[in-house]
């Protein structure tokens, strides 16, 4: 004999026994009822022995014959009571008892008490409501309606109270830690999609419902629904679904959870904006919103929706159809708001500064789209898939259109003011930094540009990728513009310095980045050859006149008048000094940006000028020495000239 339960539990256990007995005519319903009750108290799971075996079952199993059967077989002649009448009477009694429980909560004496204020009240109320499901009669029907209304309110309040307060830093930090934004959390062993209704992910124990005692803190993120609340919500849902109140249940779930997910979206920085509002926002603000959108999309799909799907699965495990409807109603609001912003960006005004944010949005959406589709089914899945794929196409169009706009902007750059000193033009820096960033989106751009006809086939390399052709097009436009701007300098030597500075900057940006693999070594070799040509052009245009002063051509023969030779030498040295000093005055203010190129140019100057000067002075110094003012003409020794050449191309301001 089992020990009697404590006095405080006798009433509850007795009521549970009566209720379960009344459901003995339906084994499936009875099993469900036992599961609900045992979720509150494990001792109630022992009620399975309350169901008598079907007639003849014991005999078939070789068990003892019931005394009633023995009496009947003895033929004592007494009338036996009809078992159907007894069952009907018991059912009437239990329905009345259940209705009384519900009515007691509707009476003024119940006050503002909540059914789920205590475990005993919740157990009794849920058992009574479950008992009334399908019960005939006006009283039972009225009590059931009252019970469903109360449970609906309790369900709503639990959904609201069960969600923890949201804070941007907590939400993002929690999700970023768990997701790392690269691995879908719902494919992780930490996320157990054990609901057979979701993408056929029925795992070990997948057919077993998850009660409140089986939900751990690790399985549910704290910002969605508290673990203890999930079990209570599930118990309410089971009763309401069995009573045929799925529409009311789904409406409440969808409304509350939709608002919660939309609040999460706002916390992540994604606000609801119309196309007109997006168009009016200044770029600095819009850039921040696009950046937050990229992060929020991954957080929502891989964090919020994955967890929402999981919780929905736990609460509504007994009805896969209701689970699908509830999740769809809860999730579609935040998903559509995300997609609508992406669409507004895709069809908005194009400008070059938006390109990399648009590419980021394109890649983020393409990356999570399979996962996003997997959360939905039926018409909802088809709708989300169609919308998202359409936005992907339009984002791709925006990428191609923005690149075309950028190419046109390079060609249309109209500044006419030459940079002092022949330095690197801001256009060169901007374009090359822009182009170098394109290589970070290699895979996406090769896909998007594969069939784009925009004069991309400009190279002689048949193996060049679509992105390689695009980069080559942009750099070719840039080089043409730099050639054009070099003609703004009147000094041919400075033109060559400007061209060297800019082309070397272009080559270095290519060589030191992924652009090298796109354009190839041959392209780099050709541009280095161009730089050498510019260097030769500089030396010729700057130093030809200086070196002409150090030639013997045109000097009087020594057999003639020595005074004529001396006068000619004085003119030569005087002209050399003037030419060199003019070059020193101007070219020390010029700037060769790259240190190695700067030193190479200085060495080239020294190699051309110093030997010629040393030889000329060595041959003719004796003609001027001893004469009056000879130091005025031979002002420099070779070491002085070498020291002065070292000051060239340092960008020194005149008189500095």
Short mmCIF file of C-alpha atoms in Angstrom, two decimals, residues 352 355-356 359 399-413 427-439 445 449 452 454-459 464-483 502-503 506 510 515 518-519 523 527:
data_model
loop_
_atom_site.label_atom_id
_atom_site.label_comp_id
_atom_site.label_asym_id
_atom_site.label_seq_id
_atom_site.Cartn_x
_atom_site.Cartn_y
_atom_site.Cartn_z
CA UNK A 352 30.43 55.82 -55.43
CA UNK A 355 29.47 50.75 -53.20
CA UNK A 356 31.21 48.87 -50.41
CA UNK A 359 28.48 44.97 -51.49
CA UNK A 399 26.73 47.35 -57.52
CA UNK A 400 27.21 47.32 -61.28
CA UNK A 401 25.55 50.71 -61.67
CA UNK A 402 27.68 52.23 -58.93
CA UNK A 403 30.90 50.95 -60.53
CA UNK A 404 29.78 52.49 -63.82
CA UNK A 405 29.08 55.77 -62.00
CA UNK A 406 32.54 55.62 -60.44
CA UNK A 407 34.21 55.07 -63.82
CA UNK A 408 32.32 58.06 -65.22
CA UNK A 409 33.32 60.16 -62.22
CA UNK A 410 37.02 59.41 -62.87
CA UNK A 411 36.70 60.41 -66.50
CA UNK A 412 34.71 63.50 -65.61
CA UNK A 413 37.06 64.86 -62.92
CA UNK A 427 42.35 61.48 -57.38
CA UNK A 428 45.08 58.85 -57.65
CA UNK A 429 44.98 58.11 -53.93
CA UNK A 430 41.19 57.93 -53.85
CA UNK A 431 40.82 55.74 -56.93
CA UNK A 432 43.54 53.28 -55.94
CA UNK A 433 42.31 52.91 -52.37
CA UNK A 434 38.82 52.43 -53.79
CA UNK A 435 39.98 49.87 -56.35
CA UNK A 436 42.06 48.00 -53.79
CA UNK A 437 38.96 47.54 -51.64
CA UNK A 438 37.22 45.91 -54.59
CA UNK A 439 39.59 42.96 -54.25
CA UNK A 445 32.24 40.79 -57.90
CA UNK A 449 30.45 41.28 -63.29
CA UNK A 452 28.41 42.85 -67.53
CA UNK A 454 30.93 47.86 -69.67
CA UNK A 455 34.08 48.00 -71.82
CA UNK A 456 35.69 45.59 -69.38
CA UNK A 457 37.52 43.44 -71.92
CA UNK A 458 40.47 45.78 -72.17
CA UNK A 459 43.37 43.51 -71.33
CA UNK A 464 41.82 37.70 -66.55
CA UNK A 465 38.77 37.48 -64.30
CA UNK A 466 35.74 39.78 -64.61
CA UNK A 467 36.95 41.72 -61.58
CA UNK A 468 40.42 41.93 -63.14
CA UNK A 469 38.94 43.50 -66.27
CA UNK A 470 36.95 45.91 -64.11
CA UNK A 471 40.05 46.96 -62.14
CA UNK A 472 42.03 47.37 -65.35
CA UNK A 473 39.29 49.59 -66.78
CA UNK A 474 39.27 51.85 -63.73
CA UNK A 475 43.07 52.14 -63.55
CA UNK A 476 43.25 52.85 -67.29
CA UNK A 477 40.76 55.67 -66.84
CA UNK A 478 42.87 56.96 -63.96
CA UNK A 479 46.11 56.86 -65.96
CA UNK A 480 44.47 58.77 -68.80
CA UNK A 481 43.31 61.42 -66.36
CA UNK A 482 46.78 61.65 -64.76
CA UNK A 483 48.37 62.08 -68.19
CA UNK A 502 51.47 58.90 -59.53
CA UNK A 503 52.32 55.84 -61.59
CA UNK A 506 49.50 52.97 -58.62
CA UNK A 510 48.72 46.86 -57.05
CA UNK A 515 45.22 43.50 -57.15
CA UNK A 518 44.06 40.27 -60.71
CA UNK A 519 46.34 42.23 -63.08
CA UNK A 523 51.13 44.49 -66.12
CA UNK A 527 54.28 50.13 -65.73
#
